[in-house]
Coordinates of C-alpha atoms in Angstrom, one line a residue:
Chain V
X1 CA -26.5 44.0 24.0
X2 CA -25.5 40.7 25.3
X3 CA -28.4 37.8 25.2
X4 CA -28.7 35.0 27.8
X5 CA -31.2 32.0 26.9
X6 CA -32.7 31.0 29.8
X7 CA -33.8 27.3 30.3
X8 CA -36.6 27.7 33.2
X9 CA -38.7 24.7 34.6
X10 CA -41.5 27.3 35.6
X11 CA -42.6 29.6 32.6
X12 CA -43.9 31.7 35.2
X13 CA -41.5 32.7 37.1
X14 CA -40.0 36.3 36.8
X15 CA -37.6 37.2 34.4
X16 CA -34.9 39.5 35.6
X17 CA -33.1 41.4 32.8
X18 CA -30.2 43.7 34.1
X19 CA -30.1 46.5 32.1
X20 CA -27.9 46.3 29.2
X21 CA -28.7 42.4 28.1
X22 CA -31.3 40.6 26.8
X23 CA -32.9 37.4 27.7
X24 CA -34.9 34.9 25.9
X25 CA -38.0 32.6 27.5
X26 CA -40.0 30.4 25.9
X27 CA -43.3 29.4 26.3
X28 CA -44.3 26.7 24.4
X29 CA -44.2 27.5 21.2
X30 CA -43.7 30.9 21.9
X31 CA -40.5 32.5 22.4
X32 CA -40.0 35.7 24.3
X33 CA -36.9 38.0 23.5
X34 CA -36.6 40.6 26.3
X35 CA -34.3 43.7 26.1
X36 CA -33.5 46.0 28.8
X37 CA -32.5 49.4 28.0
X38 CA -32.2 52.5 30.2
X39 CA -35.7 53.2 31.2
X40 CA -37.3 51.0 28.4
X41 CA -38.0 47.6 27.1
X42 CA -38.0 45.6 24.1
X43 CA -40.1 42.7 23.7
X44 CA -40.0 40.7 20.6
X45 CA -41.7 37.5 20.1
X46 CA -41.5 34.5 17.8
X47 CA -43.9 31.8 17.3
X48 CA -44.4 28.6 15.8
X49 CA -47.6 29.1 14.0
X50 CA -51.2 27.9 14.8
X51 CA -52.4 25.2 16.5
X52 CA -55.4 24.2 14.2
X53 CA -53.8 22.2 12.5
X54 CA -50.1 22.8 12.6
X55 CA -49.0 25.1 9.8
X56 CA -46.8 24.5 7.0
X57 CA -47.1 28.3 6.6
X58 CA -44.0 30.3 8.0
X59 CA -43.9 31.2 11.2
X60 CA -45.3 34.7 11.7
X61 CA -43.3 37.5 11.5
X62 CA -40.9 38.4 14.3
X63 CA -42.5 41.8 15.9
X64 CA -40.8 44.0 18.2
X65 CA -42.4 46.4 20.1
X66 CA -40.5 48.9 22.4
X67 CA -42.4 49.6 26.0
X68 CA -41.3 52.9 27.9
X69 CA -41.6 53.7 32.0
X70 CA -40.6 56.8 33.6
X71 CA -38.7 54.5 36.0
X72 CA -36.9 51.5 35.5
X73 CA -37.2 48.1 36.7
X74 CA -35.1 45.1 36.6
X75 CA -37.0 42.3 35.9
X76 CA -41.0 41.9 34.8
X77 CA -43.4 39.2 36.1
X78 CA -45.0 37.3 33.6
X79 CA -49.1 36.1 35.1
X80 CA -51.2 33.6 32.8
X81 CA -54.3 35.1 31.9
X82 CA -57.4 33.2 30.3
X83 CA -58.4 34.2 26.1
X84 CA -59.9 37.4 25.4
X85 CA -62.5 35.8 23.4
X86 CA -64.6 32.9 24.1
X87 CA -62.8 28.9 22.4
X88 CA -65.0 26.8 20.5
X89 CA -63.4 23.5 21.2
X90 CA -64.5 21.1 18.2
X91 CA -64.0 16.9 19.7
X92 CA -61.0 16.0 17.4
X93 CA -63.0 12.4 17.5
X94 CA -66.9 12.7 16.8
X95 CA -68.2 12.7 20.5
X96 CA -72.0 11.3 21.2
X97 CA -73.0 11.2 24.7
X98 CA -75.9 8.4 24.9
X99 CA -79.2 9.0 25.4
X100 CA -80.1 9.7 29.3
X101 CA -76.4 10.1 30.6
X102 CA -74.3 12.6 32.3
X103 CA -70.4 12.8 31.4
X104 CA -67.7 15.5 32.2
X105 CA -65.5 16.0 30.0
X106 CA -62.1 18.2 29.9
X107 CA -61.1 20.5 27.9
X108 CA -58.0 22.7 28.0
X109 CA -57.4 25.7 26.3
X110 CA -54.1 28.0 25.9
X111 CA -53.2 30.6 28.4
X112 CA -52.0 34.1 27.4
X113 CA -48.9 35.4 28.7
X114 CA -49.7 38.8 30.9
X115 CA -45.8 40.5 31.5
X116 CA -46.1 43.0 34.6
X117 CA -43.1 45.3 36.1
X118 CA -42.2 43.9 39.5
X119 CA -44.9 47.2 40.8
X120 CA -47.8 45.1 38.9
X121 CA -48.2 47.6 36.3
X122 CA -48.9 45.9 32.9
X123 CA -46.8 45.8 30.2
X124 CA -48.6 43.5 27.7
X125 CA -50.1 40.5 26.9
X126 CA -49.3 37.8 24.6
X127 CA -51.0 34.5 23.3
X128 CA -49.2 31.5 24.0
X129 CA -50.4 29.8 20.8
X130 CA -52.0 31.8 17.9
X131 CA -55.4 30.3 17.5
X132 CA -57.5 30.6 14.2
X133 CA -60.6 32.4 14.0
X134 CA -64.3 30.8 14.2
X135 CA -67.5 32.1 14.1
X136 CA -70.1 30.8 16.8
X137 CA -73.5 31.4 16.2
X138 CA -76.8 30.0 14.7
X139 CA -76.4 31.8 11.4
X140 CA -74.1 33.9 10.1
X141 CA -76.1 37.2 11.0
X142 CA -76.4 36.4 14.4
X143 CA -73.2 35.0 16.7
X144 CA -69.8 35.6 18.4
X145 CA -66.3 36.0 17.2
X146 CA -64.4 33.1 18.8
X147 CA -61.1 31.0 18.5
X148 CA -60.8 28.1 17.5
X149 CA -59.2 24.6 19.4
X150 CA -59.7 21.1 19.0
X151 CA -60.1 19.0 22.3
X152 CA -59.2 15.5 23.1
X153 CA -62.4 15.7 25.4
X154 CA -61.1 13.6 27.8
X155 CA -63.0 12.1 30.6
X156 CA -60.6 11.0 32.9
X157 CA -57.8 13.6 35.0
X158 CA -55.0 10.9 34.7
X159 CA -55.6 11.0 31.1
X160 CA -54.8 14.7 30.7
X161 CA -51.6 15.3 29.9
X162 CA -50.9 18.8 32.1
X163 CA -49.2 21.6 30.7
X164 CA -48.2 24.6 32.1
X165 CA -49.5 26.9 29.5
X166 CA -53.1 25.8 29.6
X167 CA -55.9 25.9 31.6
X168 CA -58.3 23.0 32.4
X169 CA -61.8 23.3 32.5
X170 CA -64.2 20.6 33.4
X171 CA -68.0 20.7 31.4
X172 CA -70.2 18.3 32.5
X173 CA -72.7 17.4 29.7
X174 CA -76.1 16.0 30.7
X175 CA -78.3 14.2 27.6
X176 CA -81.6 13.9 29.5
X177 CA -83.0 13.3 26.0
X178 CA -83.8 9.7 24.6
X179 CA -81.7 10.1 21.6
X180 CA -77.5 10.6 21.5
X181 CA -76.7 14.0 22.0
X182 CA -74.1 15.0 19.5
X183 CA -71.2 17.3 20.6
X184 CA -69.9 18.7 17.8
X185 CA -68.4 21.8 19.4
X186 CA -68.0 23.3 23.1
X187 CA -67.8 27.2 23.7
X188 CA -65.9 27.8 26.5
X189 CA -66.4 31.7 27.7
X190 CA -63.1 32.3 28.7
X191 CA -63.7 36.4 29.3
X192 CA -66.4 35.0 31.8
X193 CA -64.2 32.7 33.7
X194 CA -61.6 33.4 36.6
X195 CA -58.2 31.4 36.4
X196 CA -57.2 29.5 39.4
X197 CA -54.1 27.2 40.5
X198 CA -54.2 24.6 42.8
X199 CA -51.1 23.3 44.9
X200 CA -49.2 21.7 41.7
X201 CA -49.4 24.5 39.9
X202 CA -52.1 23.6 37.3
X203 CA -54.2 25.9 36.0
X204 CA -58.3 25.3 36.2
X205 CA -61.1 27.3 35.5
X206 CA -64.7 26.6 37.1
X207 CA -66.7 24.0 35.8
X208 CA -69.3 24.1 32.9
X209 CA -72.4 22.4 32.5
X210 CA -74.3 21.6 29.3
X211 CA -77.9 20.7 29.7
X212 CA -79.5 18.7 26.8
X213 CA -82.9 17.9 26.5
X214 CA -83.7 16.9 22.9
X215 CA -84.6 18.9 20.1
X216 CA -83.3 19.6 16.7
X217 CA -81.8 22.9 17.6
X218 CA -78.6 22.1 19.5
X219 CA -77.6 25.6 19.5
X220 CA -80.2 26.8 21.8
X221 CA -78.9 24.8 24.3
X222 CA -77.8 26.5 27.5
X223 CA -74.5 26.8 29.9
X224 CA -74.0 27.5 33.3
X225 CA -71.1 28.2 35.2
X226 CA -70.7 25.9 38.5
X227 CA -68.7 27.0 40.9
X228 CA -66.5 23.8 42.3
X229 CA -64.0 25.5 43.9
X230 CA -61.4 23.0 45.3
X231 CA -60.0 23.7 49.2
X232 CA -56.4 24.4 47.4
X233 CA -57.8 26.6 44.9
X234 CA -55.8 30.3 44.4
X235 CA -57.3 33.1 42.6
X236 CA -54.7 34.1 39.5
X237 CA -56.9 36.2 37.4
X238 CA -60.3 37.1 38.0
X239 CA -62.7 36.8 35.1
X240 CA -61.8 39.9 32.2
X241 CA -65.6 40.7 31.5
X242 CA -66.8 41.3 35.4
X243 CA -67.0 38.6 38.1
X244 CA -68.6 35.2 36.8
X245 CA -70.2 35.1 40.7
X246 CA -73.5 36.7 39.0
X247 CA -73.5 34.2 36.3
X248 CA -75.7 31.1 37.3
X249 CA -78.2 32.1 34.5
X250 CA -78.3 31.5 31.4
X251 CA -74.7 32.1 29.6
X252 CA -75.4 31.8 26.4
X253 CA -75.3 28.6 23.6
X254 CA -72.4 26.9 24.6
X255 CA -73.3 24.0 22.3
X256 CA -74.3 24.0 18.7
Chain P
X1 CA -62.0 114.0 27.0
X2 CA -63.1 111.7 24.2
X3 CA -67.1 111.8 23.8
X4 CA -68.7 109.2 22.1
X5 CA -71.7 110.0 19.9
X6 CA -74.8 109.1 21.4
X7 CA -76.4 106.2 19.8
X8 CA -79.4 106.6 18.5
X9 CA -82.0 104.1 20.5
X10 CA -82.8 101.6 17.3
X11 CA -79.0 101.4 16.7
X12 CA -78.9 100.2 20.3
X13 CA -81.8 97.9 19.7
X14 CA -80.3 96.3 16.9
X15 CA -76.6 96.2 18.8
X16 CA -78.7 94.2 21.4
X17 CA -80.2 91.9 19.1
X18 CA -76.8 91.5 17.7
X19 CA -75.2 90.7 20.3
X20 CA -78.3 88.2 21.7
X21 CA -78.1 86.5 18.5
X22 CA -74.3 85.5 18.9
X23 CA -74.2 84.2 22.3
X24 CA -77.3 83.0 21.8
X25 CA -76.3 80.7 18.9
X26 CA -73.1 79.9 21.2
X27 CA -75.5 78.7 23.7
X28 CA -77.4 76.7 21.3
X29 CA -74.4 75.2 20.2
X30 CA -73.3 74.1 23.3
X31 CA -76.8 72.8 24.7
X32 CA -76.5 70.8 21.1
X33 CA -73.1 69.4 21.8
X34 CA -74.8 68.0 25.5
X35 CA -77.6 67.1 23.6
X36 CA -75.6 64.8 21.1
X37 CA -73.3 63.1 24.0
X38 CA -76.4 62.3 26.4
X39 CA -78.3 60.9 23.2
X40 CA -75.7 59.2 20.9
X41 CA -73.6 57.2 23.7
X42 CA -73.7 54.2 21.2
X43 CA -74.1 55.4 17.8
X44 CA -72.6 58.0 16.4
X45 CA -75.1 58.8 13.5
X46 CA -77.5 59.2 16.8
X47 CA -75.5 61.9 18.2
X48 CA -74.6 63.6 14.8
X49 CA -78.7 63.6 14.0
X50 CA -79.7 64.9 17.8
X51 CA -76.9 67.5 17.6
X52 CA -78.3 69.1 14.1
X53 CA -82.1 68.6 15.7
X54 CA -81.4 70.4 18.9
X55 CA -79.2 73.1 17.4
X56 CA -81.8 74.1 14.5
X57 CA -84.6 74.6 17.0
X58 CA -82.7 76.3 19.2
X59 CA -80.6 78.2 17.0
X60 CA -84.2 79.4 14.9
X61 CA -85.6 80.6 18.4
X62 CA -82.9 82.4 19.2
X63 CA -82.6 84.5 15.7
X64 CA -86.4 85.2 16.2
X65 CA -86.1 86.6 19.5
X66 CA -83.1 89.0 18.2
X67 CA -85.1 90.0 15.2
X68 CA -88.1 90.8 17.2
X69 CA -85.6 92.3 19.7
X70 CA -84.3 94.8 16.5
X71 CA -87.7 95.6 16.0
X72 CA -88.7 92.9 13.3
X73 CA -92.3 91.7 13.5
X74 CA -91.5 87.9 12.7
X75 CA -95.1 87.7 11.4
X76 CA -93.9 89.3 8.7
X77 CA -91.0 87.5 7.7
X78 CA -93.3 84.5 8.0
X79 CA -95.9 86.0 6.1
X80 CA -93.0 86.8 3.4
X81 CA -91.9 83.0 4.0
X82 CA -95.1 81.9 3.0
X83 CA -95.6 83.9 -0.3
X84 CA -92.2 83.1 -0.9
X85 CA -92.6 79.0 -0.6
X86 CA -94.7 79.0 -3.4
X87 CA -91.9 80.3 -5.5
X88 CA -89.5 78.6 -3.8
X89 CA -91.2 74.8 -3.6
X90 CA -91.2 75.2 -7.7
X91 CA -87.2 76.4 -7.5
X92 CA -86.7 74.0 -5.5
X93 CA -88.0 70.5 -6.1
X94 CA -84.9 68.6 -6.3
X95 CA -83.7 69.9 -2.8
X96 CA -87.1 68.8 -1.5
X97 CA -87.0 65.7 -2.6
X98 CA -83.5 65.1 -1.5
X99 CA -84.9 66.3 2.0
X100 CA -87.7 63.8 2.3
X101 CA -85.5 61.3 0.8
X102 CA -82.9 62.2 3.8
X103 CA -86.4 61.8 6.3
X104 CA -86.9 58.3 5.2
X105 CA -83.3 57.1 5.1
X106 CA -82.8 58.3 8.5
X107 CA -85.8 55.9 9.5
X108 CA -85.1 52.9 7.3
X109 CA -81.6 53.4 8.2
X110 CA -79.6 50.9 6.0
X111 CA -76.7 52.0 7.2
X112 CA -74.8 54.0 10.0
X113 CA -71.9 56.5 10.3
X114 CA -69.2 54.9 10.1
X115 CA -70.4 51.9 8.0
X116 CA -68.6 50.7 4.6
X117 CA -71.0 51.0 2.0
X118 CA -71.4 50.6 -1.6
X119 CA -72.9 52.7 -3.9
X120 CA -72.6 52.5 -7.7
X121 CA -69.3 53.1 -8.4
X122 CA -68.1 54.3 -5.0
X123 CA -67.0 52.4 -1.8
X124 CA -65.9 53.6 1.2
X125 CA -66.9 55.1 4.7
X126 CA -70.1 57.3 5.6
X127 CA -69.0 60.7 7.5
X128 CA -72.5 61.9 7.5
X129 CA -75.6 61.6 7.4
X130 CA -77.2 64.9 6.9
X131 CA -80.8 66.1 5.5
X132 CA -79.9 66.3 1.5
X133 CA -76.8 64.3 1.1
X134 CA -74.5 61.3 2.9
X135 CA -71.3 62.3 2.5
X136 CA -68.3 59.2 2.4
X137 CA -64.6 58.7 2.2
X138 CA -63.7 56.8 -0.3
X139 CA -60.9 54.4 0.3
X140 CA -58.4 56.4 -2.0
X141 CA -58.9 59.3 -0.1
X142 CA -61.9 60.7 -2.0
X143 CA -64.8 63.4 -0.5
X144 CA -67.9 61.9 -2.0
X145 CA -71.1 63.7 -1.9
X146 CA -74.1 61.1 -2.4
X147 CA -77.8 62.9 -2.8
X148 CA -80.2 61.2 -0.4
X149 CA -82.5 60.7 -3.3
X150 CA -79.9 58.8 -5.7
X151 CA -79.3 57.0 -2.4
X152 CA -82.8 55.9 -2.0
X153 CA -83.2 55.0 -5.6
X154 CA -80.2 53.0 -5.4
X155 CA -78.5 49.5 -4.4
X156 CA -76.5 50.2 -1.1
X157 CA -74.4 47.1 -0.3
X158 CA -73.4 47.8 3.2
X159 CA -70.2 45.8 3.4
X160 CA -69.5 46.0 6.9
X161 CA -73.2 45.2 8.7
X162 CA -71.9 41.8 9.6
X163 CA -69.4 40.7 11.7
X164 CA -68.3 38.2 9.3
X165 CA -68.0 38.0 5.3
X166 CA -66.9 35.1 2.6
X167 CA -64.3 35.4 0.5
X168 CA -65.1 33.9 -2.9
X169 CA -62.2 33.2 -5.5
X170 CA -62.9 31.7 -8.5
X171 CA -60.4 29.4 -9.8
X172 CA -60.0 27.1 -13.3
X173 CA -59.1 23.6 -12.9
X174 CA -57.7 21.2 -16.5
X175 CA -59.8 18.6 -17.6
X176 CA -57.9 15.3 -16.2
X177 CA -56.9 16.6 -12.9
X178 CA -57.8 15.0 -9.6
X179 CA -60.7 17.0 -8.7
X180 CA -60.7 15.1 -4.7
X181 CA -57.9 16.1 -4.8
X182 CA -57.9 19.7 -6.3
X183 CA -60.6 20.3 -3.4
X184 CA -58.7 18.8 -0.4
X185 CA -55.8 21.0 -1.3
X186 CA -58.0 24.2 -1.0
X187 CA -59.2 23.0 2.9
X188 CA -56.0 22.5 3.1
X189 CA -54.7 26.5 2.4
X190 CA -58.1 27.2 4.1
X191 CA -57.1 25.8 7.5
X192 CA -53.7 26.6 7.1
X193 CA -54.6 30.6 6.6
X194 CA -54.8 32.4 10.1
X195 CA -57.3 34.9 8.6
X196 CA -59.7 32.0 7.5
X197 CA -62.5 31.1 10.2
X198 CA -62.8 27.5 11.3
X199 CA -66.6 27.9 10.5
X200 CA -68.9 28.7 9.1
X201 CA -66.7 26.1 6.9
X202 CA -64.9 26.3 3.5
X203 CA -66.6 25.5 0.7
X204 CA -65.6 24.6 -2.9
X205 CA -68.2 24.4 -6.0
X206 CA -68.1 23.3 -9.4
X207 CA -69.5 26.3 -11.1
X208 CA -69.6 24.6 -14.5
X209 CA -67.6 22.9 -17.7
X210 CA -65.6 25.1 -20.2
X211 CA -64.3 24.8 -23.3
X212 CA -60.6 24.2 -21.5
X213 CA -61.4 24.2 -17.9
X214 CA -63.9 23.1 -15.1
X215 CA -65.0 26.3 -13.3
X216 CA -64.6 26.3 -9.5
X217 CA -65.8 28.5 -7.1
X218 CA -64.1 28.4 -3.9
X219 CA -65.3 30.5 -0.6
X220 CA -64.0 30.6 3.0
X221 CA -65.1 33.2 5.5
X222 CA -63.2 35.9 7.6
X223 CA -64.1 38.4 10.2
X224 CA -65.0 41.9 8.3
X225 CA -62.0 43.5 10.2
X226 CA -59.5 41.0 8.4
X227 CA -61.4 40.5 5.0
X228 CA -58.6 41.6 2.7
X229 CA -56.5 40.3 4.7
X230 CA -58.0 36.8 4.0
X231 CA -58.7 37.8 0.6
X232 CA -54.9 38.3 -0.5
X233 CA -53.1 35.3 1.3
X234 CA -55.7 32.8 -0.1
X235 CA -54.7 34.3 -3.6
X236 CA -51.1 34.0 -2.7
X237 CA -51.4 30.4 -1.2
X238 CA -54.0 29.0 -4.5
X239 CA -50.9 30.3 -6.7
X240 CA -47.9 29.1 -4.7
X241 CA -49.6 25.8 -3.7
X242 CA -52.2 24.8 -6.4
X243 CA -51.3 26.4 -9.7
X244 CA -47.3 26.2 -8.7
X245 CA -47.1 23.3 -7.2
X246 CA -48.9 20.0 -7.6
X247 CA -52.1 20.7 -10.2
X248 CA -51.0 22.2 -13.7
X249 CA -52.6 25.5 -15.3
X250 CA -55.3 25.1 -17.6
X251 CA -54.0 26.4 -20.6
X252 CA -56.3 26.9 -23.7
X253 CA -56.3 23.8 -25.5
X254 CA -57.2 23.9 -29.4
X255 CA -57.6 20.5 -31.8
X256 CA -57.0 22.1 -35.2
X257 CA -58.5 18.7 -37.9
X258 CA -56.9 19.1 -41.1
X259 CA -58.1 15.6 -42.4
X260 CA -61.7 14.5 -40.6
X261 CA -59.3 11.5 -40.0
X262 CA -56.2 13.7 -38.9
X263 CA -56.0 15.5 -35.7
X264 CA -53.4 17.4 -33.7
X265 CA -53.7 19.0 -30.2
X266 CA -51.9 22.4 -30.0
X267 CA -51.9 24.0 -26.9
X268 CA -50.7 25.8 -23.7
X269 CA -47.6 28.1 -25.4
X270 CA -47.3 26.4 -28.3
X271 CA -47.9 28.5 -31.5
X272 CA -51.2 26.6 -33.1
X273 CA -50.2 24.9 -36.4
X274 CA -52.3 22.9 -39.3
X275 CA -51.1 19.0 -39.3
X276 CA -49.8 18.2 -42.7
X277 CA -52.4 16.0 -44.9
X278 CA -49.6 13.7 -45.4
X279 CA -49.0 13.0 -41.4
X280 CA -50.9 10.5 -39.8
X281 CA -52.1 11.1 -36.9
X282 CA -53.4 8.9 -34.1
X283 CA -56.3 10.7 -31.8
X284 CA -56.5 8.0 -29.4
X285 CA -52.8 8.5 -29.1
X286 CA -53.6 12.0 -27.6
X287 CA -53.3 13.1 -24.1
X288 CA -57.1 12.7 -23.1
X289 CA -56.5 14.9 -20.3
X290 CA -56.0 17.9 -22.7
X291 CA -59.3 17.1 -24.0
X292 CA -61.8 19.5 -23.9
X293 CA -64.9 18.3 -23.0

């Protein structure tokens, strides 16, 4: 079976594979080996590790999984797709916000790679990144199973260097308190948010808000999710737990 | 023509009674199996309990109404039953006990079907939990029959109650070493393992002083799913990266004083050996860091 490495400035776009050959796609830092065989598929992947922190372990274990159809298709469409699991972003710089002030902040996180047949039947999905466990909660009795991420928390767009494998979400953090309101970690729900691409091609999510009013017990602060859709906005991927419309209440601790 | 012998009419009775008992107790099985799957949607111990429940009443109706259907005055049996509990309650003590044992464990519930537990000796999964015994599987493959009433007198650990557990490994560090650095170089395999969770953070304690060692205890947690997981590469990664690569073993060290002026320091793989008298022998030329404590 013949392999091609593909060079592609879009990630996203399809990836034909007559039948026979094999074709390799990257993205990021992982790679994508994709075999075409009579009425069947190979997909092995290769990876670079984790992203918190980078790894001197070796690189995870090639895996190849073989996917059957009971007819055959040519190429397959690969679709980002938001986390299965909510990311706990931790500042990589302790991050205070002052006493009686509002910021928004950015933080991206990775996309997953969804590969459909050119019919939109799904094949699988992949992480782009591997991120590292974390438990979010305010004991260990009581919480979420999370990722892990570190953010720059930037405040600025032009700041954010844009990738094409992540998606941006805004969280605007109001301290109404009269003391500093210490961020030491964001959750971000990703099963609860729909993905969305605006004219460039970036990927956003709706914005967050973190309300703070004081109080010892930072993880029984509360999130919403605000719906700033921009004019340019496209649906991608609507939100993997249920539609995030019916979710102006309470989220859940977002902070802690 | 074949001509069958005519039955005589108690013969029919009891046929009928026969016959009611087995499709009867079909039925109560079935209205059982409904029973469970309306009830235990979420848990299966639920459904296992409601199915049991549902068939013994049912299933005790139904033999009554055959007997009385044969022509069995159920009063009787029941009368029998009750002369006969007397002599029975004595027989059967232990089974009692392991009933009302079985009666409070199903309230207190400490753990569920399907749950890792510990008892004693054994670890491993419950099948069942049934009125005189919770049955598990033990991890080798094992059937294990547990009496509700050792259970209840027992220490269940239920390992997998949580979603998260901590992995503690306890590790020897030589007297002399970099102990900042010793404990940096664990966070370090911590946050480089992908089975480690980014919090509730690592941890490292020093347990206490040996004769040849500092005692450290160091813990790190994982999700339940991927505990052993977690478990065997931080064990791989302490050996390849602390006791292989930049911090030295803490071999036994022995000072062996032939003369209270005289002293030599024997150890790791060296065979021990008495100084000679005649030797002199510097102590503060020593290694200090082989110096126990």
């Amino acid at each position: 079976m013949s392999e091609r490495y593909e060079v592609f400035e879009d990630p996203w776009a399809p990836i034909a594979v007559p039948e026979g050959q094999s074709v390799v796609r990257e993205f990021g830092p992982l790679q994508l080996t994709i075999s075409h065989g009579r009425g069947q598929w190979w997909l092995e992947r290769d990876r670079d590790g984790l992203e918190v922190p980078a790894s001197p372990r070796p690189p995870e274990r090639p895996d190849r999984v073989r996917f059957v159809a009971e007819d055959d298709v040519d190429a397959l469409v690969p679709t980002p797709a938001l986390a299965d699991r909510s990311i706990v972003a931790r500042p990589e710089d302790p991050l205070s916000v002052v006493a009686r002030s509002q910021v928004t902040l950015i933080v991206s996180t990775p996309l997953w790679v969804v590969l459909h047949t050119e019919g939109g039947r799904k094949v699988t999905e992949v992480p782009t990144i591997l991120l590292k466990d974390t438990w979010f909660g305010p004991d260990t009795r009581n919480g979420e199973l999370c990722y892990a991420a570190r953010t720059a928390a930037k405040q600025f767009s032009p700041d954010v260097s844009r990738s094409p494998l992540r998606a941006y979400t805004r969280v605007r953090i109001r301290n109404d308190s009269n003391k500093p309101f210490d961020v030491r970690r964001v959750k971000i729900p990703t099963p609860l948010l729909a993905l969305y691409s605006d004219e460039e091609g970036g990927f956003y999510t709706p914005d967050l808000e973190v309300h703070h009013e004081g109080g010892e017990d930072l993880s029984a602060q509360t999130a919403s999710i605000v719906h700033a859709r921009r004019r340019d906005a496209r649906l991608l991927a609507p939100a993997r737990a249920g539609n995030d419309r019916g979710l102006f209440a309470s989220l859940g601790r977002m902070l802690g | 023509m074949l001509e069958l012998p005519e039955l005589s009419p108690r013969l029919v009775r009891i046929l009928w009674a026969v016959v009611i008992a087995i499709v009867g107790l079909a039925g109560a099985r079935l209205l059982a199996a409904i029973s469970g799957r309306v009830a235990g949607t979420r848990s299966r111990q639920t459904r296992m309990v409601t199915e049991r429940l549902v068939f013994g009443v049912a299933g005790t109706i139904v033999l009554l109404a055959a007997l009385r259907h044969a022509g069995v005055d159920p009063g009787v049996l029941l009368g029998t039953a009750g002369i006969l509990t007397v002599a029975i309650g004595f027989a059967s003590q232990t089974s009692a006990s392991n009933l009302i044992s079985g009666v409070f464990m199903l309230f207190e519930r400490p753990f569920v079907v399907g749950d890792i537990i510990r008892v004693g000796s054994f670890t491993g999964e419950v099948l069942s939990v049934d009125m005189l015994s919770v049955k598990i599987r033990t991890f080798d493959n094992l059937f294990v029959r547990i009496p509700n009433e050792t259970l209840l007198k027992s220490e269940i650990a239920n390992v997998s109650h949580f979603a998260i557990r901590r992995v503690d490994v306890k590790l020897t560090v030589a007297y002399g070493e970099d102990m900042e650095a010793f404990r940096e170089a664990l966070f370090s395999i911590a946050a480089d393992n992908p089975f480690v969770l980014d919090e509730p953070t690592p941890m490292v304690i020093v347990d206490e002083f040996r004769e040849s060692s500092v005692a450290v205890q160091f813990s790190a947690w994982a999700a339940r799913e991927r505990f052993l997981d977690a478990k065997n590469s931080l064990l791989e990664d302490i050996q390849a990266r602390i006791y292989d690569g930049q911090f030295r073993s803490p071999y036994p060290v022995r000072i062996l004083v032939d003369h209270p002026d005289d002293a030599r320091i024997v150890g790791g793989q060296r065979s021990a050996r008495m100084a000679p008298r005649h030797q002199d022998f510097d102590a503060s030329a020593a290694n200090p860091a082989e110096d126990p404590p």
